[in-house]
Amino acid sequence: GQNIDQPTEMTATEGAIVQINCTYQTSGFNGLFWYQQHAGEAPTFLSYNVLDGLEEKGRFSSFLSRSKGYSYLLLKELQMKDSASYLCAVKRHSNDYKLSFGAGTTVTVRA
Amino acid sequence: DTAVSQTPKYLVTQMGNDKSIKCEQNLGHDTMYWYKQDSKKFLKIMFSYNNKELIINETVPNRFSPKSPDKAHLNLHINSLELGDSAVYFCASSHQGAITDTQYFGPGTRLTVL
């Protein structure tokens, strides 16, 4: 089976940094995705990691350690519009059509 | 231009009715998906089609029947609706074989069964 764990909720202040952790135990690994989902809207793609290390994209960065089954999404210079749910998803095999999602982490940014 | 579109956005219906949700993508992708997101926000795959062929059929009641008339469309028909079917249903598409085959999601259809 697939086991993907994320914290349920996090709160941070505008301008601060927040790190959302994701640990996974899956039968196979071929990449990890992070999605952002605002309330009442569709998930939108943020980042993809398949090799160990840090991928930086503006204010958002994503890190992967395959040996530890661990990833994090780092949100810097938080803005109110970053209040959303952040979903971690794992693809198990290169020819696998399925993504296994974690339950998501709801981030609330306060002024 | 909307990349992945779904209709309707909201659907309120009585138990026992039959309803359909339509999905279209204009990204030229070859793979389409249906996901269900329940009240706890957990996103779970239901079906996947690649080039109109059913690839994934998770443990979903056979009251749910997907249909893909062509690569750009994947519709979901639900028979004999039950209270537990109330959820948000998301359509998504991707290009298999691409390096990341990122999935792009439609806006969702909020189904409420009364």
Short mmCIF file of C-alpha atoms in Angstrom, two decimals, chain B residues 3-114:
data_model
loop_
_atom_site.label_atom_id
_atom_site.label_comp_id
_atom_site.label_asym_id
_atom_site.label_seq_id
_atom_site.Cartn_x
_atom_site.Cartn_y
_atom_site.Cartn_z
CA ALA B 3 -7.10 24.02 -20.40
CA VAL B 4 -9.29 21.47 -18.57
CA SER B 5 -12.98 22.28 -18.28
CA GLN B 6 -15.82 20.50 -16.51
CA THR B 7 -19.57 20.91 -16.57
CA PRO B 8 -21.54 21.46 -14.50
CA LYS B 9 -19.67 23.26 -11.72
CA TYR B 10 -22.42 22.52 -9.21
CA LEU B 11 -24.87 19.62 -9.24
CA VAL B 12 -27.62 19.16 -6.66
CA THR B 13 -29.83 16.13 -7.05
CA GLN B 14 -31.99 13.62 -5.22
CA MET B 15 -30.93 10.18 -4.09
CA GLY B 16 -31.60 7.54 -6.72
CA ASN B 17 -31.20 9.86 -9.70
CA ASP B 18 -28.74 9.35 -12.57
CA LYS B 19 -26.40 12.18 -13.51
CA SER B 20 -23.43 12.89 -15.78
CA ILE B 21 -20.40 15.15 -15.50
CA LYS B 22 -18.50 16.16 -18.61
CA CYS B 23 -14.80 16.93 -18.99
CA GLU B 24 -12.84 18.32 -21.89
CA GLN B 25 -9.15 19.20 -22.25
CA ASN B 26 -7.54 21.25 -25.00
CA LEU B 27 -3.94 20.54 -24.02
CA GLY B 28 -3.44 17.74 -26.53
CA HIS B 29 -2.87 15.27 -23.69
CA ASP B 30 -3.38 11.55 -24.17
CA THR B 31 -4.37 10.62 -20.62
CA MET B 32 -7.35 11.76 -18.58
CA TYR B 33 -8.44 11.06 -15.01
CA TRP B 34 -11.34 11.33 -12.61
CA TYR B 35 -10.65 12.04 -8.95
CA LYS B 36 -13.00 12.27 -5.98
CA GLN B 37 -12.27 14.71 -3.15
CA ASP B 38 -14.30 14.11 -0.03
CA SER B 39 -15.14 16.43 2.84
CA LYS B 40 -11.77 15.70 4.44
CA LYS B 41 -10.07 17.04 1.29
CA PHE B 42 -8.48 13.69 0.48
CA LEU B 43 -8.00 13.41 -3.29
CA LYS B 44 -8.45 9.87 -4.56
CA ILE B 45 -8.09 8.50 -8.10
CA MET B 46 -11.16 6.80 -9.55
CA PHE B 47 -10.41 6.18 -13.23
CA SER B 48 -7.79 6.88 -15.84
CA TYR B 49 -7.99 6.63 -19.62
CA ASN B 50 -5.06 6.63 -22.02
CA ASN B 51 -5.89 7.16 -25.69
CA LYS B 52 -9.54 6.28 -24.95
CA GLU B 53 -8.54 3.03 -23.24
CA LEU B 54 -9.35 2.39 -19.58
CA ILE B 55 -6.07 2.09 -17.66
CA ILE B 56 -7.01 2.56 -14.03
CA ASN B 57 -10.24 1.45 -12.41
CA GLU B 58 -9.89 1.78 -8.67
CA THR B 59 -12.32 0.20 -6.25
CA VAL B 60 -15.29 2.24 -7.34
CA PRO B 61 -18.92 1.04 -7.31
CA ASN B 62 -20.10 -0.01 -10.75
CA ARG B 63 -22.74 2.72 -10.52
CA PHE B 64 -19.90 4.92 -11.77
CA SER B 65 -19.19 4.52 -15.47
CA PRO B 66 -16.62 6.61 -17.33
CA LYS B 67 -16.82 7.11 -21.07
CA SER B 68 -14.16 8.53 -23.36
CA PRO B 69 -15.54 9.34 -26.82
CA ASP B 70 -12.15 10.72 -27.88
CA LYS B 71 -8.81 11.67 -26.35
CA ALA B 72 -10.00 15.16 -25.44
CA HIS B 73 -13.10 14.09 -23.52
CA LEU B 74 -13.77 11.93 -20.48
CA ASN B 75 -17.29 11.90 -19.07
CA LEU B 76 -18.50 10.35 -15.82
CA HIS B 77 -21.97 8.89 -15.50
CA ILE B 78 -23.34 7.99 -12.09
CA ASN B 79 -26.40 5.79 -11.65
CA SER B 80 -28.63 5.54 -8.59
CA LEU B 81 -26.93 8.33 -6.69
CA GLU B 82 -26.38 7.84 -2.96
CA LEU B 83 -25.77 10.30 -0.12
CA GLY B 84 -22.15 9.14 0.12
CA ASP B 85 -21.51 10.23 -3.46
CA SER B 86 -21.60 13.86 -2.32
CA ALA B 87 -18.11 15.21 -2.97
CA VAL B 88 -16.12 17.33 -5.39
CA TYR B 89 -15.17 15.47 -8.56
CA PHE B 90 -12.08 16.63 -10.42
CA CYS B 91 -11.10 15.78 -13.95
CA ALA B 92 -7.40 15.95 -14.85
CA SER B 93 -5.20 15.30 -17.87
CA SER B 94 -1.54 14.64 -18.56
CA HIS B 95 0.81 13.59 -21.31
CA GLN B 96 2.20 10.15 -20.54
CA GLY B 97 5.80 9.74 -21.53
CA ALA B 98 6.68 13.35 -20.82
CA ILE B 99 9.48 13.81 -18.31
CA THR B 100 7.20 14.93 -15.53
CA ASP B 101 3.75 13.99 -16.95
CA THR B 102 2.28 16.61 -14.68
CA GLN B 103 -1.44 16.32 -14.19
CA TYR B 104 -3.54 19.41 -14.83
CA PHE B 105 -6.86 19.63 -13.05
CA GLY B 106 -10.23 20.99 -14.07
CA PRO B 107 -12.19 23.37 -11.80
CA GLY B 108 -14.17 20.56 -10.17
CA THR B 109 -17.84 19.63 -9.96
CA ARG B 110 -19.42 19.89 -6.53
CA LEU B 111 -22.03 17.14 -6.31
CA THR B 112 -24.60 17.27 -3.52
CA VAL B 113 -26.97 14.36 -3.14
CA LEU B 114 -30.05 15.09 -1.02
#
